[in-house]
mmCIF file of C-alpha atoms in Angstrom:
data_model
loop_
_atom_site.group_PDB
_atom_site.id
_atom_site.type_symbol
_atom_site.label_atom_id
_atom_site.label_comp_id
_atom_site.label_asym_id
_atom_site.label_seq_id
_atom_site.Cartn_x
_atom_site.Cartn_y
_atom_site.Cartn_z
ATOM 1 C CA GLU I 44 -53.852 115.348 -216.390
ATOM 2 C CA THR I 45 -54.563 112.519 -213.430
ATOM 3 C CA GLY I 46 -57.554 111.593 -211.451
ATOM 4 C CA VAL I 47 -60.764 113.233 -212.242
ATOM 5 C CA THR I 48 -61.470 116.618 -214.124
ATOM 6 C CA GLN I 49 -64.227 118.837 -214.302
ATOM 7 C CA THR I 50 -65.274 121.447 -216.496
ATOM 8 C CA PRO I 51 -66.946 124.676 -215.682
ATOM 9 C CA ARG I 52 -65.528 124.299 -212.136
ATOM 10 C CA HIS I 53 -68.026 127.142 -212.165
ATOM 11 C CA LEU I 54 -71.136 127.998 -214.883
ATOM 12 C CA VAL I 55 -74.107 130.744 -214.326
ATOM 13 C CA MET I 56 -76.511 130.363 -216.948
ATOM 14 C CA GLY I 57 -80.007 131.634 -217.128
ATOM 15 C CA MET I 58 -83.595 129.330 -217.570
ATOM 16 C CA THR I 59 -83.261 129.438 -221.414
ATOM 17 C CA ASN I 60 -80.221 128.299 -221.340
ATOM 18 C CA LYS I 61 -78.538 125.307 -222.646
ATOM 19 C CA LYS I 62 -74.881 124.834 -221.134
ATOM 20 C CA SER I 63 -72.974 121.289 -220.592
ATOM 21 C CA LEU I 64 -70.592 119.561 -218.069
ATOM 22 C CA LYS I 65 -67.759 117.631 -218.496
ATOM 23 C CA CYS I 66 -66.108 114.836 -216.991
ATOM 24 C CA GLU I 67 -63.140 113.285 -217.838
ATOM 25 C CA GLN I 68 -61.151 110.495 -216.020
ATOM 26 C CA HIS I 69 -57.368 109.106 -216.679
ATOM 27 C CA LEU I 70 -57.839 105.975 -214.082
ATOM 28 C CA GLY I 71 -58.978 103.347 -216.709
ATOM 29 C CA HIS I 72 -62.396 103.231 -215.007
ATOM 30 C CA ASN I 73 -65.479 101.613 -216.338
ATOM 31 C CA ALA I 74 -67.712 103.052 -214.131
ATOM 32 C CA MET I 75 -68.573 107.038 -214.389
ATOM 33 C CA TYR I 76 -71.459 108.720 -212.416
ATOM 34 C CA TRP I 77 -73.088 112.243 -211.660
ATOM 35 C CA TYR I 78 -74.176 113.653 -208.429
ATOM 36 C CA LYS I 79 -75.754 116.460 -207.192
ATOM 37 C CA GLN I 80 -74.927 118.258 -204.347
ATOM 38 C CA SER I 81 -77.023 120.672 -202.837
ATOM 39 C CA ALA I 82 -76.922 123.227 -199.981
ATOM 40 C CA LYS I 83 -77.862 121.676 -196.847
ATOM 41 C CA LYS I 84 -78.165 118.001 -198.756
ATOM 42 C CA PRO I 85 -76.887 114.761 -199.129
ATOM 43 C CA LEU I 86 -75.223 114.393 -202.038
ATOM 44 C CA GLU I 87 -77.880 112.429 -204.852
ATOM 45 C CA LEU I 88 -76.587 110.006 -207.048
ATOM 46 C CA MET I 89 -78.350 111.327 -211.000
ATOM 47 C CA PHE I 90 -76.333 108.869 -213.546
ATOM 48 C CA VAL I 91 -74.864 105.786 -213.868
ATOM 49 C CA TYR I 92 -72.803 104.229 -216.296
ATOM 50 C CA ASN I 93 -71.053 101.178 -216.711
ATOM 51 C CA PHE I 94 -69.110 100.278 -219.777
ATOM 52 C CA LYS I 95 -70.474 103.114 -221.420
ATOM 53 C CA GLU I 96 -74.043 102.384 -220.821
ATOM 54 C CA GLN I 97 -76.631 104.073 -218.161
ATOM 55 C CA THR I 98 -77.590 101.495 -216.168
ATOM 56 C CA GLU I 99 -79.087 103.739 -213.393
ATOM 57 C CA ASN I 100 -81.368 106.784 -213.781
ATOM 58 C CA ASN I 101 -82.328 108.389 -210.570
ATOM 59 C CA SER I 102 -85.497 109.751 -211.139
ATOM 60 C CA VAL I 103 -83.706 112.874 -213.106
ATOM 61 C CA PRO I 104 -85.952 115.270 -214.266
ATOM 62 C CA SER I 105 -85.724 115.621 -218.237
ATOM 63 C CA ARG I 106 -84.417 118.527 -218.567
ATOM 64 C CA PHE I 107 -80.051 117.432 -217.459
ATOM 65 C CA SER I 108 -79.485 114.967 -220.323
ATOM 66 C CA PRO I 109 -76.084 113.144 -219.622
ATOM 67 C CA GLU I 110 -74.286 111.388 -222.196
ATOM 68 C CA CYS I 111 -71.395 109.322 -222.317
ATOM 69 C CA PRO I 112 -69.302 108.110 -225.646
ATOM 70 C CA ASN I 113 -66.613 106.550 -223.947
ATOM 71 C CA SER I 114 -65.471 105.117 -221.078
ATOM 72 C CA SER I 115 -63.684 108.267 -219.911
ATOM 73 C CA HIS I 116 -65.483 110.652 -220.872
ATOM 74 C CA LEU I 117 -69.327 111.769 -219.360
ATOM 75 C CA PHE I 118 -70.959 114.931 -220.348
ATOM 76 C CA LEU I 119 -74.086 116.332 -218.624
ATOM 77 C CA HIS I 120 -76.216 118.457 -221.397
ATOM 78 C CA LEU I 121 -78.404 120.916 -219.591
ATOM 79 C CA HIS I 122 -81.481 122.197 -220.758
ATOM 80 C CA THR I 123 -84.475 124.852 -219.503
ATOM 81 C CA LEU I 124 -83.689 124.623 -215.790
ATOM 82 C CA GLN I 125 -84.948 125.828 -212.401
ATOM 83 C CA PRO I 126 -83.162 128.063 -210.163
ATOM 84 C CA GLU I 127 -83.102 125.275 -207.906
ATOM 85 C CA ASP I 128 -81.036 123.120 -209.617
ATOM 86 C CA SER I 129 -78.807 125.343 -209.081
ATOM 87 C CA ALA I 130 -75.896 123.209 -207.287
ATOM 88 C CA LEU I 131 -72.477 121.433 -206.480
ATOM 89 C CA TYR I 132 -72.780 118.382 -209.631
ATOM 90 C CA LEU I 133 -69.724 116.227 -208.795
ATOM 91 C CA CYS I 134 -69.059 113.530 -211.510
ATOM 92 C CA ALA I 135 -66.727 110.282 -210.038
ATOM 93 C CA SER I 136 -65.742 107.130 -211.649
ATOM 94 C CA SER I 137 -64.779 103.607 -210.154
ATOM 95 C CA GLN I 138 -63.714 100.430 -212.317
ATOM 96 C CA THR I 139 -66.712 98.814 -211.698
ATOM 97 C CA ARG I 140 -70.083 99.805 -211.052
ATOM 98 C CA ASP I 141 -69.168 97.374 -207.626
ATOM 99 C CA PRO I 142 -70.428 99.453 -204.985
ATOM 100 C CA GLN I 143 -67.664 98.415 -202.760
ATOM 101 C CA ASN I 144 -65.088 99.477 -205.626
ATOM 102 C CA GLU I 145 -63.524 103.214 -203.975
ATOM 103 C CA GLN I 146 -64.900 106.136 -206.067
ATOM 104 C CA PHE I 147 -63.013 109.100 -206.878
ATOM 105 C CA PHE I 148 -64.665 112.416 -207.788
ATOM 106 C CA GLY I 149 -63.916 115.564 -209.600
ATOM 107 C CA PRO I 150 -63.638 118.550 -208.143
ATOM 108 C CA GLY I 151 -67.251 119.660 -209.213
ATOM 109 C CA THR I 152 -69.077 122.263 -211.274
ATOM 110 C CA ARG I 153 -70.562 124.706 -208.950
ATOM 111 C CA LEU I 154 -74.068 125.248 -211.153
ATOM 112 C CA THR I 155 -76.325 128.900 -210.767
ATOM 113 C CA VAL I 156 -79.246 128.639 -212.793
ATOM 114 C CA LEU I 157 -80.643 132.426 -212.790
ATOM 115 C CA ASP Z 134 -87.392 110.493 -195.024
ATOM 116 C CA GLN Z 135 -83.164 110.325 -194.983
ATOM 117 C CA GLN Z 136 -82.159 106.439 -194.177
ATOM 118 C CA VAL Z 137 -78.428 108.141 -193.308
ATOM 119 C CA LYS Z 138 -78.001 110.593 -190.776
ATOM 120 C CA GLN Z 139 -75.309 112.164 -189.397
ATOM 121 C CA ASN Z 140 -76.414 114.461 -186.507
ATOM 122 C CA SER Z 141 -73.612 116.135 -185.844
ATOM 123 C CA PRO Z 142 -72.963 119.007 -188.628
ATOM 124 C CA SER Z 143 -70.354 120.329 -186.703
ATOM 125 C CA LEU Z 144 -67.118 118.717 -184.660
ATOM 126 C CA SER Z 145 -64.086 120.250 -183.306
ATOM 127 C CA VAL Z 146 -61.433 118.768 -181.569
ATOM 128 C CA GLN Z 147 -57.599 119.771 -180.071
ATOM 129 C CA GLU Z 148 -54.774 118.149 -182.608
ATOM 130 C CA GLY Z 149 -53.769 114.602 -180.748
ATOM 131 C CA ARG Z 150 -56.988 113.956 -179.378
ATOM 132 C CA ILE Z 151 -59.792 111.564 -180.296
ATOM 133 C CA SER Z 152 -62.410 112.568 -183.454
ATOM 134 C CA ILE Z 153 -65.134 110.960 -183.463
ATOM 135 C CA LEU Z 154 -67.631 110.694 -185.911
ATOM 136 C CA ASN Z 155 -70.842 109.401 -185.915
ATOM 137 C CA CYS Z 156 -73.847 107.959 -188.616
ATOM 138 C CA ASP Z 157 -77.282 105.888 -188.523
ATOM 139 C CA TYR Z 158 -79.223 104.439 -190.881
ATOM 140 C CA THR Z 159 -82.730 103.029 -190.693
ATOM 141 C CA ASN Z 160 -82.570 100.745 -193.634
ATOM 142 C CA SER Z 161 -81.030 97.646 -192.132
ATOM 143 C CA MET Z 162 -80.135 95.643 -195.707
ATOM 144 C CA PHE Z 163 -77.672 97.965 -196.251
ATOM 145 C CA ASP Z 164 -74.655 95.746 -196.263
ATOM 146 C CA TYR Z 165 -72.046 98.136 -197.280
ATOM 147 C CA PHE Z 166 -70.859 101.501 -195.452
ATOM 148 C CA LEU Z 167 -68.266 103.644 -197.011
ATOM 149 C CA TRP Z 168 -66.476 107.077 -195.379
ATOM 150 C CA TYR Z 169 -65.774 110.125 -197.564
ATOM 151 C CA LYS Z 170 -63.780 113.354 -196.692
ATOM 152 C CA LYS Z 171 -64.018 116.317 -198.591
ATOM 153 C CA TYR Z 172 -61.871 119.712 -198.852
ATOM 154 C CA PRO Z 173 -63.738 122.892 -200.128
ATOM 155 C CA ALA Z 174 -63.232 123.280 -203.473
ATOM 156 C CA GLU Z 175 -62.654 119.591 -204.008
ATOM 157 C CA GLY Z 176 -64.406 116.417 -204.921
ATOM 158 C CA PRO Z 177 -65.068 113.661 -202.002
ATOM 159 C CA THR Z 178 -62.045 110.944 -201.530
ATOM 160 C CA PHE Z 179 -62.782 107.746 -200.183
ATOM 161 C CA LEU Z 180 -61.203 107.174 -196.667
ATOM 162 C CA ILE Z 181 -61.983 103.864 -195.430
ATOM 163 C CA SER Z 182 -65.621 101.245 -195.498
ATOM 164 C CA ILE Z 183 -66.587 98.262 -193.590
ATOM 165 C CA SER Z 184 -69.027 95.311 -194.697
ATOM 166 C CA SER Z 185 -71.579 94.380 -193.070
ATOM 167 C CA ILE Z 186 -70.647 91.447 -191.987
ATOM 168 C CA LYS Z 187 -67.449 93.116 -189.928
ATOM 169 C CA ASP Z 188 -68.184 94.900 -186.838
ATOM 170 C CA LYS Z 189 -64.271 96.835 -187.440
ATOM 171 C CA ASN Z 190 -62.057 98.012 -189.848
ATOM 172 C CA GLU Z 191 -58.644 99.879 -189.272
ATOM 173 C CA ASP Z 192 -56.371 101.915 -191.847
ATOM 174 C CA GLY Z 193 -53.727 103.726 -189.800
ATOM 175 C CA ARG Z 194 -54.867 106.635 -188.029
ATOM 176 C CA PHE Z 195 -58.769 105.490 -189.249
ATOM 177 C CA THR Z 196 -60.920 103.256 -187.476
ATOM 178 C CA VAL Z 197 -64.914 102.597 -188.504
ATOM 179 C CA PHE Z 198 -67.074 100.743 -185.819
ATOM 180 C CA LEU Z 199 -70.527 99.424 -187.366
ATOM 181 C CA ASN Z 200 -73.330 98.821 -184.336
ATOM 182 C CA LYS Z 201 -75.182 96.547 -186.648
ATOM 183 C CA SER Z 202 -78.077 96.277 -183.848
ATOM 184 C CA ALA Z 203 -78.311 99.611 -183.172
ATOM 185 C CA LYS Z 204 -78.211 101.161 -187.173
ATOM 186 C CA HIS Z 205 -74.612 103.017 -186.197
ATOM 187 C CA LEU Z 206 -71.476 103.685 -187.639
ATOM 188 C CA SER Z 207 -68.643 105.485 -186.120
ATOM 189 C CA LEU Z 208 -65.016 106.729 -187.641
ATOM 190 C CA HIS Z 209 -62.590 107.536 -185.273
ATOM 191 C CA ILE Z 210 -59.366 109.222 -185.970
ATOM 192 C CA VAL Z 211 -56.541 108.839 -183.564
ATOM 193 C CA PRO Z 212 -54.562 111.169 -182.870
ATOM 194 C CA SER Z 213 -56.116 114.168 -185.055
ATOM 195 C CA GLN Z 214 -54.371 116.298 -186.791
ATOM 196 C CA PRO Z 215 -54.411 119.860 -188.429
ATOM 197 C CA GLY Z 216 -55.189 118.455 -191.934
ATOM 198 C CA ASP Z 217 -57.663 116.260 -190.813
ATOM 199 C CA SER Z 218 -59.658 119.681 -190.770
ATOM 200 C CA ALA Z 219 -62.689 118.715 -193.908
ATOM 201 C CA VAL Z 220 -66.152 117.396 -194.435
ATOM 202 C CA TYR Z 221 -66.817 113.593 -193.780
ATOM 203 C CA PHE Z 222 -69.377 111.999 -195.279
ATOM 204 C CA CYS Z 223 -70.925 108.250 -194.425
ATOM 205 C CA ALA Z 224 -72.553 106.347 -197.493
ATOM 206 C CA ALA Z 225 -74.404 103.289 -197.108
ATOM 207 C CA VAL Z 226 -74.821 100.817 -200.106
ATOM 208 C CA ASN Z 227 -77.854 98.661 -200.580
ATOM 209 C CA ALA Z 228 -78.321 96.749 -203.860
ATOM 210 C CA GLY Z 229 -75.503 98.638 -205.491
ATOM 211 C CA LYS Z 230 -77.311 101.972 -204.407
ATOM 212 C CA SER Z 231 -74.967 104.717 -202.257
ATOM 213 C CA THR Z 232 -77.171 106.727 -200.132
ATOM 214 C CA PHE Z 233 -75.058 109.371 -198.724
ATOM 215 C CA GLY Z 234 -75.452 111.069 -195.031
ATOM 216 C CA ASP Z 235 -75.281 115.234 -194.734
ATOM 217 C CA GLY Z 236 -71.521 115.443 -193.596
ATOM 218 C CA THR Z 237 -69.925 116.450 -190.840
ATOM 219 C CA THR Z 238 -67.383 118.788 -190.947
ATOM 220 C CA LEU Z 239 -64.742 118.704 -188.775
ATOM 221 C CA THR Z 240 -62.757 121.500 -187.443
ATOM 222 C CA VAL Z 241 -59.128 119.778 -185.849
ATOM 223 C CA LYS Z 242 -57.439 122.627 -183.748
ATOM 224 C CA PRO Z 243 -53.777 122.799 -183.087
#
């Protein structure tokens, strides 16, 4: 596989469930990102990892927990979510965290919280 | 307060004509700007970027113009093609952080 892949593509979960989103990049990049896109709102950056270290957390609630075990994989662990967390969650990667590096996006996970 | 705005949610253009997508920003500290294109069921893909020290960057059919005094940038696509139909996002960067606009849906009619 090439590029940035995300699984699952669609996820429906209850407020008491625990689930995880997975992102994998095959580009040899060192920076990975989680974004949230809610309906009719701009893309919101959630977390940034650079060389496996978390470098940014943009005031994301603790019910979202990222994990980056290596430069190729990024997870977003979800627990006790709220219906307003329903959104498209996009993963991206770039060569390094330098914002002038092009970011390559995955197709996203469409999350619905009931 | 939204720092990056794309005031036109949609734009419809005839094939072969020019498409002009606009983006306004409020933070004069933004030093780098990018445009992304997004097809349904896919993640955004990078199109073109421009540094704040420039006023124009061109790549094939795509040209980005930056007017710093007006805090305005635009993406020109010429000639427009039906395959250009997508959602276009502008993004502005300051201190390493990217802020995205809401997106403009471009429809190019054959």
